[in-house]
Structure formats: structure tokens, C-alpha cells
PDB file of C-alpha atoms in Angstrom:
ATOM      1  CA  UNK I 271     116.020 104.997  97.212  1.00  0.00           C
ATOM      2  CA  UNK I 272     119.321 105.789  98.865  1.00  0.00           C
ATOM      3  CA  UNK I 273     120.895 108.632 100.808  1.00  0.00           C
ATOM      4  CA  UNK I 274     124.476 109.242 101.916  1.00  0.00           C
ATOM      5  CA  UNK I 275     126.286 106.433 100.068  1.00  0.00           C
ATOM      6  CA  UNK I 276     129.544 105.094 101.538  1.00  0.00           C
ATOM      7  CA  UNK I 277     131.247 105.563  98.167  1.00  0.00           C
ATOM      8  CA  UNK I 278     130.671 108.079  95.414  1.00  0.00           C
ATOM      9  CA  UNK I 279     130.074 105.350  92.806  1.00  0.00           C
ATOM     10  CA  UNK I 280     127.628 102.461  92.891  1.00  0.00           C
ATOM     11  CA  UNK I 281     128.441  99.188  91.221  1.00  0.00           C
ATOM     12  CA  UNK I 282     126.677  95.927  90.451  1.00  0.00           C
ATOM     13  CA  UNK I 283     129.112  93.149  89.733  1.00  0.00           C
ATOM     14  CA  UNK I 284     129.279  89.458  88.854  1.00  0.00           C
ATOM     15  CA  UNK I 285     132.350  87.239  88.680  1.00  0.00           C
ATOM     16  CA  UNK I 286     133.450  88.668  85.350  1.00  0.00           C
ATOM     17  CA  UNK I 287     131.011  91.395  84.372  1.00  0.00           C
ATOM     18  CA  UNK I 288     130.739  94.908  85.816  1.00  0.00           C
ATOM     19  CA  UNK I 289     128.629  97.898  84.857  1.00  0.00           C
ATOM     20  CA  UNK I 290     129.271 101.138  86.723  1.00  0.00           C
ATOM     21  CA  UNK I 291     127.029 104.150  87.121  1.00  0.00           C
ATOM     22  CA  UNK I 292     129.463 106.879  86.166  1.00  0.00           C
ATOM     23  CA  UNK I 293     127.357 109.714  87.574  1.00  0.00           C
ATOM     24  CA  UNK I 294     128.381 110.150  91.217  1.00  0.00           C
ATOM     25  CA  UNK I 295     125.741 110.458  93.922  1.00  0.00           C
ATOM     26  CA  UNK I 296     125.728 113.538  96.140  1.00  0.00           C
ATOM     27  CA  UNK I 297     126.732 113.117  99.773  1.00  0.00           C
ATOM     28  CA  UNK I 298     123.752 112.978 102.175  1.00  0.00           C
ATOM     29  CA  UNK I 299     121.209 113.697  99.443  1.00  0.00           C
ATOM     30  CA  UNK I 300     118.395 111.394  98.369  1.00  0.00           C
ATOM     31  CA  UNK I 301     118.208 109.827  94.924  1.00  0.00           C
ATOM     32  CA  UNK I 302     116.255 107.083  93.151  1.00  0.00           C
ATOM     33  CA  UNK I 303     118.545 104.445  91.631  1.00  0.00           C
ATOM     34  CA  UNK I 304     117.824 101.250  89.706  1.00  0.00           C
ATOM     35  CA  UNK I 305     119.849  98.586  87.933  1.00  0.00           C
ATOM     36  CA  UNK I 306     118.251  96.319  85.315  1.00  0.00           C
ATOM     37  CA  UNK I 307     119.527  92.930  84.188  1.00  0.00           C
ATOM     38  CA  UNK I 308     117.661  92.252  80.921  1.00  0.00           C
ATOM     39  CA  UNK I 309     118.942  88.883  79.726  1.00  0.00           C
ATOM     40  CA  UNK I 310     116.284  88.708  77.005  1.00  0.00           C
ATOM     41  CA  UNK I 311     117.984  91.594  75.236  1.00  0.00           C
ATOM     42  CA  UNK I 312     121.390  90.835  76.757  1.00  0.00           C
ATOM     43  CA  UNK I 313     121.781  94.256  78.385  1.00  0.00           C
ATOM     44  CA  UNK I 314     122.646  95.727  81.794  1.00  0.00           C
ATOM     45  CA  UNK I 315     121.346  99.220  82.538  1.00  0.00           C
ATOM     46  CA  UNK I 316     121.669 101.878  85.252  1.00  0.00           C
ATOM     47  CA  UNK I 317     118.871 104.413  85.943  1.00  0.00           C
ATOM     48  CA  UNK I 318     119.138 107.511  88.128  1.00  0.00           C
ATOM     49  CA  UNK I 319     116.018 109.488  89.071  1.00  0.00           C
ATOM     50  CA  UNK I 320     114.015 107.795  86.320  1.00  0.00           C
ATOM     51  CA  UNK I 321     116.564 108.354  83.539  1.00  0.00           C
ATOM     52  CA  UNK I 322     118.739 105.706  81.916  1.00  0.00           C
ATOM     53  CA  UNK I 323     122.370 106.735  82.425  1.00  0.00           C
ATOM     54  CA  UNK I 324     124.468 103.741  81.343  1.00  0.00           C
ATOM     55  CA  UNK I 325     124.073 100.526  79.359  1.00  0.00           C
ATOM     56  CA  UNK I 326     126.445  97.671  78.487  1.00  0.00           C
ATOM     57  CA  UNK I 327     126.171  94.191  77.043  1.00  0.00           C
ATOM     58  CA  UNK I 328     125.524  91.388  79.564  1.00  0.00           C
ATOM     59  CA  UNK I 329     128.346  88.857  79.403  1.00  0.00           C
ATOM     60  CA  UNK I 330     126.310  85.998  80.872  1.00  0.00           C
ATOM     61  CA  UNK I 331     123.027  84.531  79.656  1.00  0.00           C
ATOM     62  CA  UNK I 332     121.978  83.630  83.204  1.00  0.00           C
ATOM     63  CA  UNK I 333     122.937  84.082  86.864  1.00  0.00           C
ATOM     64  CA  UNK I 334     123.789  81.232  89.215  1.00  0.00           C
ATOM     65  CA  UNK I 335     121.151  80.442  91.857  1.00  0.00           C
ATOM     66  CA  UNK I 336     122.925  80.031  95.223  1.00  0.00           C
ATOM     67  CA  UNK I 337     122.319  79.365  98.915  1.00  0.00           C
ATOM     68  CA  UNK I 338     123.951  82.690  99.902  1.00  0.00           C
ATOM     69  CA  UNK I 339     121.997  84.830 102.358  1.00  0.00           C
ATOM     70  CA  UNK I 340     120.728  88.169 101.099  1.00  0.00           C
ATOM     71  CA  UNK I 341     121.737  91.292 103.022  1.00  0.00           C
ATOM     72  CA  UNK I 342     120.769  94.957 103.044  1.00  0.00           C
ATOM     73  CA  UNK I 343     123.283  97.668 103.985  1.00  0.00           C
ATOM     74  CA  UNK I 344     126.476  95.724 104.721  1.00  0.00           C
ATOM     75  CA  UNK I 345     129.108  98.417 105.354  1.00  0.00           C
ATOM     76  CA  UNK I 346     126.659 101.073 104.180  1.00  0.00           C
ATOM     77  CA  UNK I 347     126.471 104.422 106.003  1.00  0.00           C
ATOM     78  CA  UNK I 348     123.228 106.254 105.288  1.00  0.00           C
ATOM     79  CA  UNK I 349     119.564 105.525 104.616  1.00  0.00           C
ATOM     80  CA  UNK I 350     117.730 103.245 102.195  1.00  0.00           C
ATOM     81  CA  UNK I 351     113.987 103.342 101.607  1.00  0.00           C
ATOM     82  CA  UNK I 352     111.569 101.341  99.491  1.00  0.00           C
ATOM     83  CA  UNK I 353     114.094  98.759  98.302  1.00  0.00           C
ATOM     84  CA  UNK I 354     112.397  96.657  95.633  1.00  0.00           C
ATOM     85  CA  UNK I 355     113.659  93.511  93.902  1.00  0.00           C
ATOM     86  CA  UNK I 356     111.845  92.287  90.773  1.00  0.00           C
ATOM     87  CA  UNK I 357     112.160  88.963  88.982  1.00  0.00           C
ATOM     88  CA  UNK I 358     111.781  90.677  85.620  1.00  0.00           C
ATOM     89  CA  UNK I 359     113.418  93.480  83.668  1.00  0.00           C
ATOM     90  CA  UNK I 360     111.493  96.698  84.186  1.00  0.00           C
ATOM     91  CA  UNK I 361     111.179  99.061  81.249  1.00  0.00           C
ATOM     92  CA  UNK I 362     112.284 102.673  81.147  1.00  0.00           C
ATOM     93  CA  UNK I 363     108.648 103.785  81.290  1.00  0.00           C
ATOM     94  CA  UNK I 364     107.992 101.688  84.399  1.00  0.00           C
ATOM     95  CA  UNK I 365     111.107 102.984  86.148  1.00  0.00           C
ATOM     96  CA  UNK I 366     110.212 106.552  85.277  1.00  0.00           C
ATOM     97  CA  UNK I 367     106.763 105.998  86.834  1.00  0.00           C
ATOM     98  CA  UNK I 368     108.302 104.449  89.964  1.00  0.00           C
ATOM     99  CA  UNK I 369     110.537 107.490  90.300  1.00  0.00           C
ATOM    100  CA  UNK I 370     107.556 109.837  89.951  1.00  0.00           C
ATOM    101  CA  UNK I 371     105.720 107.893  92.686  1.00  0.00           C
ATOM    102  CA  UNK I 372     108.744 107.617  94.980  1.00  0.00           C
ATOM    103  CA  UNK I 373     108.620 111.124  96.410  1.00  0.00           C
ATOM    104  CA  UNK I 374     112.379 111.513  96.004  1.00  0.00           C
ATOM    105  CA  UNK I 375     112.018 115.102  94.834  1.00  0.00           C
ATOM    106  CA  UNK I 376     110.297 115.964  98.111  1.00  0.00           C
ATOM    107  CA  UNK I 377     112.986 114.109 100.035  1.00  0.00           C
ATOM    108  CA  UNK I 378     115.596 116.147  98.155  1.00  0.00           C
ATOM    109  CA  UNK I 379     113.708 119.312  99.050  1.00  0.00           C
ATOM    110  CA  UNK I 380     113.712 118.114 102.656  1.00  0.00           C
ATOM    111  CA  UNK I 381     117.512 117.729 102.520  1.00  0.00           C
ATOM    112  CA  UNK I 382     117.706 121.289 101.235  1.00  0.00           C
ATOM    113  CA  UNK I 383     115.363 122.449 104.008  1.00  0.00           C
ATOM    114  CA  UNK I 384     117.581 120.796 106.636  1.00  0.00           C
ATOM    115  CA  UNK I 385     120.572 122.722 105.331  1.00  0.00           C
ATOM    116  CA  UNK I 386     118.462 125.861 105.428  1.00  0.00           C
ATOM    117  CA  UNK I 387     117.490 125.172 109.057  1.00  0.00           C
ATOM    118  CA  UNK I 388     121.121 125.299 110.080  1.00  0.00           C
ATOM    119  CA  UNK I 389     121.690 128.525 108.175  1.00  0.00           C
ATOM    120  CA  UNK I 390     118.630 130.102 109.804  1.00  0.00           C
ATOM    121  CA  UNK I 391     120.049 129.810 113.326  1.00  0.00           C
ATOM    122  CA  UNK I 392     120.489 133.364 114.618  1.00  0.00           C
ATOM    123  CA  UNK I 393     123.197 134.068 117.165  1.00  0.00           C
ATOM    124  CA  UNK I 394     122.437 135.207 120.709  1.00  0.00           C
ATOM    125  CA  UNK I 395     121.341 138.795 121.092  1.00  0.00           C
ATOM    126  CA  UNK I 396     118.350 141.027 121.687  1.00  0.00           C
ATOM    127  CA  UNK I 397     116.592 139.925 118.476  1.00  0.00           C
ATOM    128  CA  UNK I 398     117.725 136.296 118.086  1.00  0.00           C
ATOM    129  CA  UNK I 399     117.228 133.228 120.254  1.00  0.00           C
ATOM    130  CA  UNK I 400     119.378 132.842 123.354  1.00  0.00           C
ATOM    131  CA  UNK I 401     119.564 129.089 122.777  1.00  0.00           C
ATOM    132  CA  UNK I 402     119.257 126.952 119.633  1.00  0.00           C
ATOM    133  CA  UNK I 403     119.507 123.208 119.020  1.00  0.00           C
ATOM    134  CA  UNK I 404     119.421 122.097 115.390  1.00  0.00           C
ATOM    135  CA  UNK I 405     118.329 118.506 116.052  1.00  0.00           C
ATOM    136  CA  UNK I 406     117.289 116.024 118.729  1.00  0.00           C
ATOM    137  CA  UNK I 407     116.211 112.425 118.209  1.00  0.00           C
ATOM    138  CA  UNK I 408     115.211 109.863 120.822  1.00  0.00           C
ATOM    139  CA  UNK I 409     116.639 107.120 118.604  1.00  0.00           C
ATOM    140  CA  UNK I 410     120.286 108.192 118.640  1.00  0.00           C
ATOM    141  CA  UNK I 411     122.923 109.967 120.726  1.00  0.00           C
ATOM    142  CA  UNK I 412     124.572 111.322 117.561  1.00  0.00           C
ATOM    143  CA  UNK I 413     122.403 114.429 117.882  1.00  0.00           C
ATOM    144  CA  UNK I 414     124.033 115.394 121.190  1.00  0.00           C
ATOM    145  CA  UNK I 415     126.805 117.927 121.586  1.00  0.00           C
ATOM    146  CA  UNK I 416     130.041 117.121 123.426  1.00  0.00           C
ATOM    147  CA  UNK I 417     128.996 119.223 126.422  1.00  0.00           C
ATOM    148  CA  UNK I 418     125.623 117.477 126.764  1.00  0.00           C
ATOM    149  CA  UNK I 419     124.683 115.113 129.574  1.00  0.00           C
ATOM    150  CA  UNK I 420     122.541 112.042 128.910  1.00  0.00           C
ATOM    151  CA  UNK I 421     119.384 112.306 131.027  1.00  0.00           C
ATOM    152  CA  UNK I 422     117.311 109.172 130.452  1.00  0.00           C
ATOM    153  CA  UNK I 423     116.262 109.372 126.822  1.00  0.00           C
ATOM    154  CA  UNK I 424     116.786 113.132 126.927  1.00  0.00           C
ATOM    155  CA  UNK I 425     119.752 115.450 126.633  1.00  0.00           C
ATOM    156  CA  UNK I 426     120.775 117.619 129.587  1.00  0.00           C
ATOM    157  CA  UNK I 427     122.174 121.015 128.594  1.00  0.00           C
ATOM    158  CA  UNK I 428     122.899 122.329 132.090  1.00  0.00           C
ATOM    159  CA  UNK I 429     121.921 125.470 133.953  1.00  0.00           C
ATOM    160  CA  UNK I 430     122.921 127.909 131.242  1.00  0.00           C
ATOM    161  CA  UNK I 431     122.785 131.566 132.240  1.00  0.00           C
ATOM    162  CA  UNK I 432     120.990 132.490 129.007  1.00  0.00           C
ATOM    163  CA  UNK I 433     118.148 130.089 129.887  1.00  0.00           C
ATOM    164  CA  UNK I 434     117.542 131.646 133.313  1.00  0.00           C
ATOM    165  CA  UNK I 435     114.650 133.664 131.941  1.00  0.00           C
ATOM    166  CA  UNK I 436     112.344 135.308 134.451  1.00  0.00           C
ATOM    167  CA  UNK I 437     110.557 137.690 132.093  1.00  0.00           C
ATOM    168  CA  UNK I 438     109.143 137.352 128.585  1.00  0.00           C
ATOM    169  CA  UNK I 439     109.887 134.091 126.809  1.00  0.00           C
ATOM    170  CA  UNK I 440     109.189 132.305 123.509  1.00  0.00           C
ATOM    171  CA  UNK I 441     109.943 128.612 122.853  1.00  0.00           C
ATOM    172  CA  UNK I 442     109.780 127.483 119.218  1.00  0.00           C
ATOM    173  CA  UNK I 443     110.395 124.033 117.737  1.00  0.00           C
ATOM    174  CA  UNK I 444     109.657 121.656 114.885  1.00  0.00           C
ATOM    175  CA  UNK I 445     108.649 118.295 116.312  1.00  0.00           C
ATOM    176  CA  UNK I 446     107.464 114.863 115.175  1.00  0.00           C
ATOM    177  CA  UNK I 447     106.305 112.957 118.261  1.00  0.00           C
ATOM    178  CA  UNK I 448     105.352 109.321 118.707  1.00  0.00           C
ATOM    179  CA  UNK I 449     102.295 109.685 120.893  1.00  0.00           C
ATOM    180  CA  UNK I 450     101.351 107.389 123.761  1.00  0.00           C
ATOM    181  CA  UNK I 451     103.024 108.774 126.868  1.00  0.00           C
ATOM    182  CA  UNK I 452     103.403 112.228 128.388  1.00  0.00           C
ATOM    183  CA  UNK I 453     106.900 113.586 127.754  1.00  0.00           C
ATOM    184  CA  UNK I 454     108.894 116.790 128.003  1.00  0.00           C
ATOM    185  CA  UNK I 455     110.114 118.303 124.751  1.00  0.00           C
ATOM    186  CA  UNK I 456     111.957 121.115 126.575  1.00  0.00           C
ATOM    187  CA  UNK I 457     112.236 121.702 130.303  1.00  0.00           C
ATOM    188  CA  UNK I 458     114.006 124.090 132.671  1.00  0.00           C
ATOM    189  CA  UNK I 459     111.761 124.264 135.720  1.00  0.00           C
ATOM    190  CA  UNK I 460     107.986 123.725 135.901  1.00  0.00           C
ATOM    191  CA  UNK I 461     107.768 126.110 138.845  1.00  0.00           C
ATOM    192  CA  UNK I 462     110.291 128.517 137.343  1.00  0.00           C
ATOM    193  CA  UNK I 463     111.553 129.427 133.871  1.00  0.00           C
ATOM    194  CA  UNK I 464     109.228 127.053 132.047  1.00  0.00           C
ATOM    195  CA  UNK I 465     108.602 123.594 130.605  1.00  0.00           C
ATOM    196  CA  UNK I 466     106.981 122.359 127.365  1.00  0.00           C
ATOM    197  CA  UNK I 467     105.436 118.879 127.353  1.00  0.00           C
ATOM    198  CA  UNK I 468     103.517 116.696 124.896  1.00  0.00           C
ATOM    199  CA  UNK I 469     100.523 114.903 126.419  1.00  0.00           C
ATOM    200  CA  UNK I 470      99.462 111.336 125.629  1.00  0.00           C
ATOM    201  CA  UNK I 471      96.701 112.631 123.355  1.00  0.00           C
ATOM    202  CA  UNK I 472      98.985 115.008 121.447  1.00  0.00           C
ATOM    203  CA  UNK I 473      98.028 118.209 123.231  1.00  0.00           C
ATOM    204  CA  UNK I 474     100.885 120.445 124.328  1.00  0.00           C
ATOM    205  CA  UNK I 475     101.332 121.770 127.858  1.00  0.00           C
ATOM    206  CA  UNK I 476     103.307 124.778 129.040  1.00  0.00           C
ATOM    207  CA  UNK I 477     104.125 125.365 132.705  1.00  0.00           C
ATOM    208  CA  UNK I 478     105.931 128.167 134.539  1.00  0.00           C
ATOM    209  CA  UNK I 479     105.737 129.608 138.017  1.00  0.00           C
ATOM    210  CA  UNK I 480     107.223 131.396 141.004  1.00  0.00           C
ATOM    211  CA  UNK I 481     107.838 128.499 143.436  1.00  0.00           C
ATOM    212  CA  UNK I 482     111.298 127.845 142.037  1.00  0.00           C
ATOM    213  CA  UNK I 483     110.693 124.096 142.330  1.00  0.00           C
ATOM    214  CA  UNK I 484     110.174 121.637 139.514  1.00  0.00           C
ATOM    215  CA  UNK I 485     107.727 119.581 141.562  1.00  0.00           C
ATOM    216  CA  UNK I 486     105.577 122.644 142.327  1.00  0.00           C
ATOM    217  CA  UNK I 487     104.463 124.033 138.979  1.00  0.00           C
ATOM    218  CA  UNK I 488     102.652 127.318 138.790  1.00  0.00           C
ATOM    219  CA  UNK I 489     100.346 128.016 135.856  1.00  0.00           C
ATOM    220  CA  UNK I 490      99.520 125.225 133.408  1.00  0.00           C
ATOM    221  CA  UNK I 491      98.522 126.204 129.865  1.00  0.00           C
ATOM    222  CA  UNK I 492      97.260 123.323 127.688  1.00  0.00           C
ATOM    223  CA  UNK I 493      96.818 123.798 123.938  1.00  0.00           C
ATOM    224  CA  UNK I 494      93.435 123.417 122.311  1.00  0.00           C
ATOM    225  CA  UNK I 495      95.059 121.649 119.356  1.00  0.00           C
ATOM    226  CA  UNK I 496      96.438 118.112 119.356  1.00  0.00           C
ATOM    227  CA  UNK I 497      99.533 117.028 117.405  1.00  0.00           C
ATOM    228  CA  UNK I 498      99.257 114.155 114.959  1.00  0.00           C
ATOM    229  CA  UNK I 499     101.188 110.970 115.668  1.00  0.00           C
ATOM    230  CA  UNK I 500     104.532 110.818 113.790  1.00  0.00           C
ATOM    231  CA  UNK I 501     103.778 113.913 111.695  1.00  0.00           C
ATOM    232  CA  UNK I 502     105.871 117.070 111.666  1.00  0.00           C
ATOM    233  CA  UNK I 503     104.532 120.385 112.951  1.00  0.00           C
ATOM    234  CA  UNK I 504     105.854 123.797 113.971  1.00  0.00           C
ATOM    235  CA  UNK I 505     104.823 124.754 117.510  1.00  0.00           C
ATOM    236  CA  UNK I 506     105.525 127.805 119.662  1.00  0.00           C
ATOM    237  CA  UNK I 507     104.499 129.065 123.080  1.00  0.00           C
ATOM    238  CA  UNK I 508     104.785 132.753 123.988  1.00  0.00           C
ATOM    239  CA  UNK I 509     104.955 134.185 127.513  1.00  0.00           C
ATOM    240  CA  UNK I 510     104.232 137.876 127.096  1.00  0.00           C
ATOM    241  CA  UNK I 511     104.311 139.304 130.610  1.00  0.00           C
ATOM    242  CA  UNK I 512     104.222 142.859 129.285  1.00  0.00           C
ATOM    243  CA  UNK I 513     100.655 142.267 128.108  1.00  0.00           C
ATOM    244  CA  UNK I 514     100.016 139.547 130.687  1.00  0.00           C
ATOM    245  CA  UNK I 515      99.226 136.825 128.118  1.00  0.00           C
ATOM    246  CA  UNK I 516     100.252 133.258 127.274  1.00  0.00           C
ATOM    247  CA  UNK I 517      99.800 132.111 123.672  1.00  0.00           C
ATOM    248  CA  UNK I 518     100.067 128.849 121.726  1.00  0.00           C
ATOM    249  CA  UNK I 519     100.936 128.853 117.999  1.00  0.00           C
ATOM    250  CA  UNK I 520     100.699 125.910 115.593  1.00  0.00           C
ATOM    251  CA  UNK I 521     102.173 126.130 112.091  1.00  0.00           C
ATOM    252  CA  UNK I 522     102.423 129.904 112.331  1.00  0.00           C
ATOM    253  CA  UNK I 523      98.851 130.483 113.502  1.00  0.00           C
ATOM    254  CA  UNK I 524      97.788 131.616 116.970  1.00  0.00           C
ATOM    255  CA  UNK I 525      95.461 128.958 118.351  1.00  0.00           C
ATOM    256  CA  UNK I 526      95.048 129.644 122.079  1.00  0.00           C
ATOM    257  CA  UNK I 527      95.493 132.562 124.458  1.00  0.00           C
ATOM    258  CA  UNK I 528      94.949 132.939 128.220  1.00  0.00           C
ATOM    259  CA  UNK I 529      95.832 135.430 130.921  1.00  0.00           C
ATOM    260  CA  UNK I 530      99.226 134.949 132.590  1.00  0.00           C
ATOM    261  CA  UNK I 531      98.736 134.287 136.310  1.00  0.00           C
ATOM    262  CA  UNK I 532     102.234 135.410 137.340  1.00  0.00           C
ATOM    263  CA  UNK I 533     103.989 138.680 136.510  1.00  0.00           C
ATOM    264  CA  UNK I 534     107.360 136.916 136.484  1.00  0.00           C
ATOM    265  CA  UNK I 535     108.962 133.470 136.546  1.00  0.00           C
ATOM    266  CA  UNK I 536     111.326 132.264 139.232  1.00  0.00           C
ATOM    267  CA  UNK I 537     114.960 132.005 138.130  1.00  0.00           C
ATOM    268  CA  UNK I 538     116.313 128.657 139.313  1.00  0.00           C
ATOM    269  CA  UNK I 539     119.423 126.494 139.327  1.00  0.00           C
ATOM    270  CA  UNK I 540     117.550 123.630 137.650  1.00  0.00           C
ATOM    271  CA  UNK I 541     119.291 122.104 134.638  1.00  0.00           C
ATOM    272  CA  UNK I 542     117.584 122.488 131.270  1.00  0.00           C
ATOM    273  CA  UNK I 543     116.842 119.330 129.282  1.00  0.00           C
ATOM    274  CA  UNK I 544     115.683 118.512 125.769  1.00  0.00           C
ATOM    275  CA  UNK I 545     113.539 115.409 125.182  1.00  0.00           C
ATOM    276  CA  UNK I 546     113.189 113.915 128.676  1.00  0.00           C
ATOM    277  CA  UNK I 547     110.988 110.851 128.119  1.00  0.00           C
ATOM    278  CA  UNK I 548     110.249 112.120 124.625  1.00  0.00           C
ATOM    279  CA  UNK I 549     109.893 109.615 121.784  1.00  0.00           C
ATOM    280  CA  UNK I 550     110.369 111.187 118.369  1.00  0.00           C
ATOM    281  CA  UNK I 551     112.306 113.991 116.715  1.00  0.00           C
ATOM    282  CA  UNK I 552     112.780 117.688 117.438  1.00  0.00           C
ATOM    283  CA  UNK I 553     114.448 120.146 115.079  1.00  0.00           C
ATOM    284  CA  UNK I 554     115.459 123.777 115.298  1.00  0.00           C
ATOM    285  CA  UNK I 555     114.498 124.270 118.936  1.00  0.00           C
ATOM    286  CA  UNK I 556     114.825 127.979 119.734  1.00  0.00           C
ATOM    287  CA  UNK I 557     114.428 129.704 123.101  1.00  0.00           C
ATOM    288  CA  UNK I 558     114.018 133.499 123.159  1.00  0.00           C
ATOM    289  CA  UNK I 559     114.156 135.875 126.104  1.00  0.00           C
ATOM    290  CA  UNK I 560     111.433 138.032 124.569  1.00  0.00           C
ATOM    291  CA  UNK I 561     107.846 137.613 123.344  1.00  0.00           C
ATOM    292  CA  UNK I 562     107.817 137.058 119.581  1.00  0.00           C
ATOM    293  CA  UNK I 563     104.971 138.598 117.627  1.00  0.00           C
ATOM    294  CA  UNK I 564     102.526 136.887 115.311  1.00  0.00           C
ATOM    295  CA  UNK I 565     104.317 138.118 112.182  1.00  0.00           C
ATOM    296  CA  UNK I 566     107.691 136.832 113.414  1.00  0.00           C
ATOM    297  CA  UNK I 567     106.292 133.385 114.267  1.00  0.00           C
ATOM    298  CA  UNK I 568     104.542 133.153 110.921  1.00  0.00           C
ATOM    299  CA  UNK I 569     107.845 133.911 109.181  1.00  0.00           C
ATOM    300  CA  UNK I 570     109.712 131.325 111.282  1.00  0.00           C
ATOM    301  CA  UNK I 571     107.112 128.738 110.287  1.00  0.00           C
ATOM    302  CA  UNK I 572     107.457 129.569 106.588  1.00  0.00           C
ATOM    303  CA  UNK I 573     111.256 129.246 106.849  1.00  0.00           C
ATOM    304  CA  UNK I 574     111.139 126.014 108.866  1.00  0.00           C
ATOM    305  CA  UNK I 575     110.548 123.594 105.976  1.00  0.00           C
ATOM    306  CA  UNK I 576     107.805 121.837 107.969  1.00  0.00           C
ATOM    307  CA  UNK I 577     105.422 121.697 104.988  1.00  0.00           C
ATOM    308  CA  UNK I 578     107.972 119.726 102.957  1.00  0.00           C
ATOM    309  CA  UNK I 579     108.602 117.417 105.927  1.00  0.00           C
ATOM    310  CA  UNK I 580     104.850 116.792 106.254  1.00  0.00           C
ATOM    311  CA  UNK I 581     104.717 115.729 102.612  1.00  0.00           C
ATOM    312  CA  UNK I 582     107.549 113.304 103.282  1.00  0.00           C
ATOM    313  CA  UNK I 583     105.555 111.862 106.206  1.00  0.00           C
ATOM    314  CA  UNK I 584     102.609 111.337 103.866  1.00  0.00           C
ATOM    315  CA  UNK I 585     104.830 109.616 101.319  1.00  0.00           C
ATOM    316  CA  UNK I 586     106.188 107.254 103.979  1.00  0.00           C
ATOM    317  CA  UNK I 587     102.674 105.848 104.287  1.00  0.00           C
ATOM    318  CA  UNK I 588     102.403 105.137 100.560  1.00  0.00           C
ATOM    319  CA  UNK I 589     105.440 102.952  99.810  1.00  0.00           C
ATOM    320  CA  UNK I 590     104.593 100.158  97.387  1.00  0.00           C
ATOM    321  CA  UNK I 591     106.430  96.893  96.973  1.00  0.00           C
ATOM    322  CA  UNK I 592     106.786  94.032  94.471  1.00  0.00           C
ATOM    323  CA  UNK I 593     108.438  90.644  95.071  1.00  0.00           C
ATOM    324  CA  UNK I 594     110.572  91.904  97.943  1.00  0.00           C
ATOM    325  CA  UNK I 595     110.473  95.201  99.793  1.00  0.00           C
ATOM    326  CA  UNK I 596     112.601  96.510 102.662  1.00  0.00           C
TER     327      UNK I 596
END
């Protein structure tokens, strides 16, 4: 399976024989592709998403066996999953079954969901988030903006005025953590505007306070739920000082609620950071300067695409391989 090919056309070539798949792949969109060299019938065939697209006569009755090293992805920009090399010619029925088992349709839905995530970002204002980040990954700096500062494995976003929130607050995010160490998914000040962390056991922790110092947190609110290792979820914490409550939401459902110990949060000059010490991925982080309601958070969850991303996580655990798999 391939995504984001470096060229719009794939080719498989020998010294004097070429067969080209004439249907172009879409940029940054998953597909399931296969090429078959059937020397018994003397044919070369291209398959896309389980369907045979092209077929030509094979010009050679055999291929030379060489001492050349095999390579995956030379000059390739994108992703490849479940690469399989067989020492036989698979039939159309077998390739159709492999496509059905590949989960490519869910991966394609996930690509569509990612595009939707970007379109769902609401501009600053009384109803929308005051800060949004579409993506963060601990594995690459390509998710950082030009104005960002590198803070360890995290991304510093500075002491933005819109994040100096002393009243009601909601922090929403899709995240896929690699558990094992305590890390901060989003932080401003533990003794001020607030900080969201993921514990070693997958539980989430929210801190805010009135000391104005990061090393002197105020109230600590730990979730009753625990996140699964390397599996997507949609999490939100609500600080509703109007009603004096703190609330945790998971996948659109309210899971925990306690009384808020402070009627306000200290506004500080601490720099906000995304992913300090965090190992994994975060998408569509949104910070609001108001307390979102249960209906709003349920709708955000439904629009997040997390369910499709969970199915992709499940499929990652079910890849099958033949003679060679990468």
C-alpha cells in the first residue's frame, strides 16, 4: 500500500520491457497497488484497489537473478505499508481478497478525515477556540510552524495573549500516546492558566492554580479513565468556574467531575508548549476561553474522525505477510 507517490505514474521496468499503470494515483491519498509477472501465461499486469487495470505481453521468459541489493523507498516521498513480495503470480481473486483485507478504504477515509479536521478549525472569537494546532508529532519537526520554538521534544508557542486565560477554559485534542513516561500534551502554567499531562499508566491529569508558578501547581484533577497505548482518542477537559466544576470528557462522553478549588486561574508570563516530553501524536488541539457544554463536545468528537483513526490502529495490528514483508 502506498501514499503520496513522488510521481503521478508508477512503473515496473526491465531492460527492454515496460508496463505502465495509466491510472494516476492521487497525491497524499492511500491506495492498494500490485504488479504481477506471470511468465506461465506470458503476461504482465497492474492492479489498483483490487481491480486489474492494465495488461501486456511479457517480452522475457525469465528474469536474471543478480547480486544487487534490494531497497525500499529510494527517492520516494510518502508512506508505504504492508509491502509484500511473492515468488508466484497471484490471481485476480487473491489480489481482490488482499485488497479487502488491507484496510485501504479506512485509510482513505482517514485521509478524508484529516482534510476535514483542517476545515473544522474555527477562527478566534467568542464561540470558537482562541488557539488551534492541526497536528503535532514527537517524531518530526515538520509539524511545527515557523514561529515555533523547539523545547526538548515539544514545541514552544510562546506567551500568547489569547492563552492567558484566567477564567473558564476548555482544552480539546485528539491524541495517540506511546505510554511509559509522564508527559505534557499541552502546558501553559501548572500554577496558572493550566496544563494537561498524560501519566505513565495512561490517565490524564489537569492542573491549574493561583500561585502563578509552574513549580507550584494548584488543583490536580486526574481522570478516572486511562488511554490505550498507541490508540487514538478524543479527550477534553473543561474548567467551568461559573458553576465551580472541572470535567473530563473522553470520546464525547463526560467521565469525571469534581469541584473547582479556585474561583480563578493566575495569568502568567509562562510560555505555552505542546508535547513537552510527549511521545506520540496530537491532532486538532483546541483551546477555548469558555466552558464548552456536553452537546458541543459530543459534536466535536463526532466531527473529529477519531473513530476512523481507531479502525486504522486496529488494522495496523493485523498486517499479514508472505515471502517478504516490510
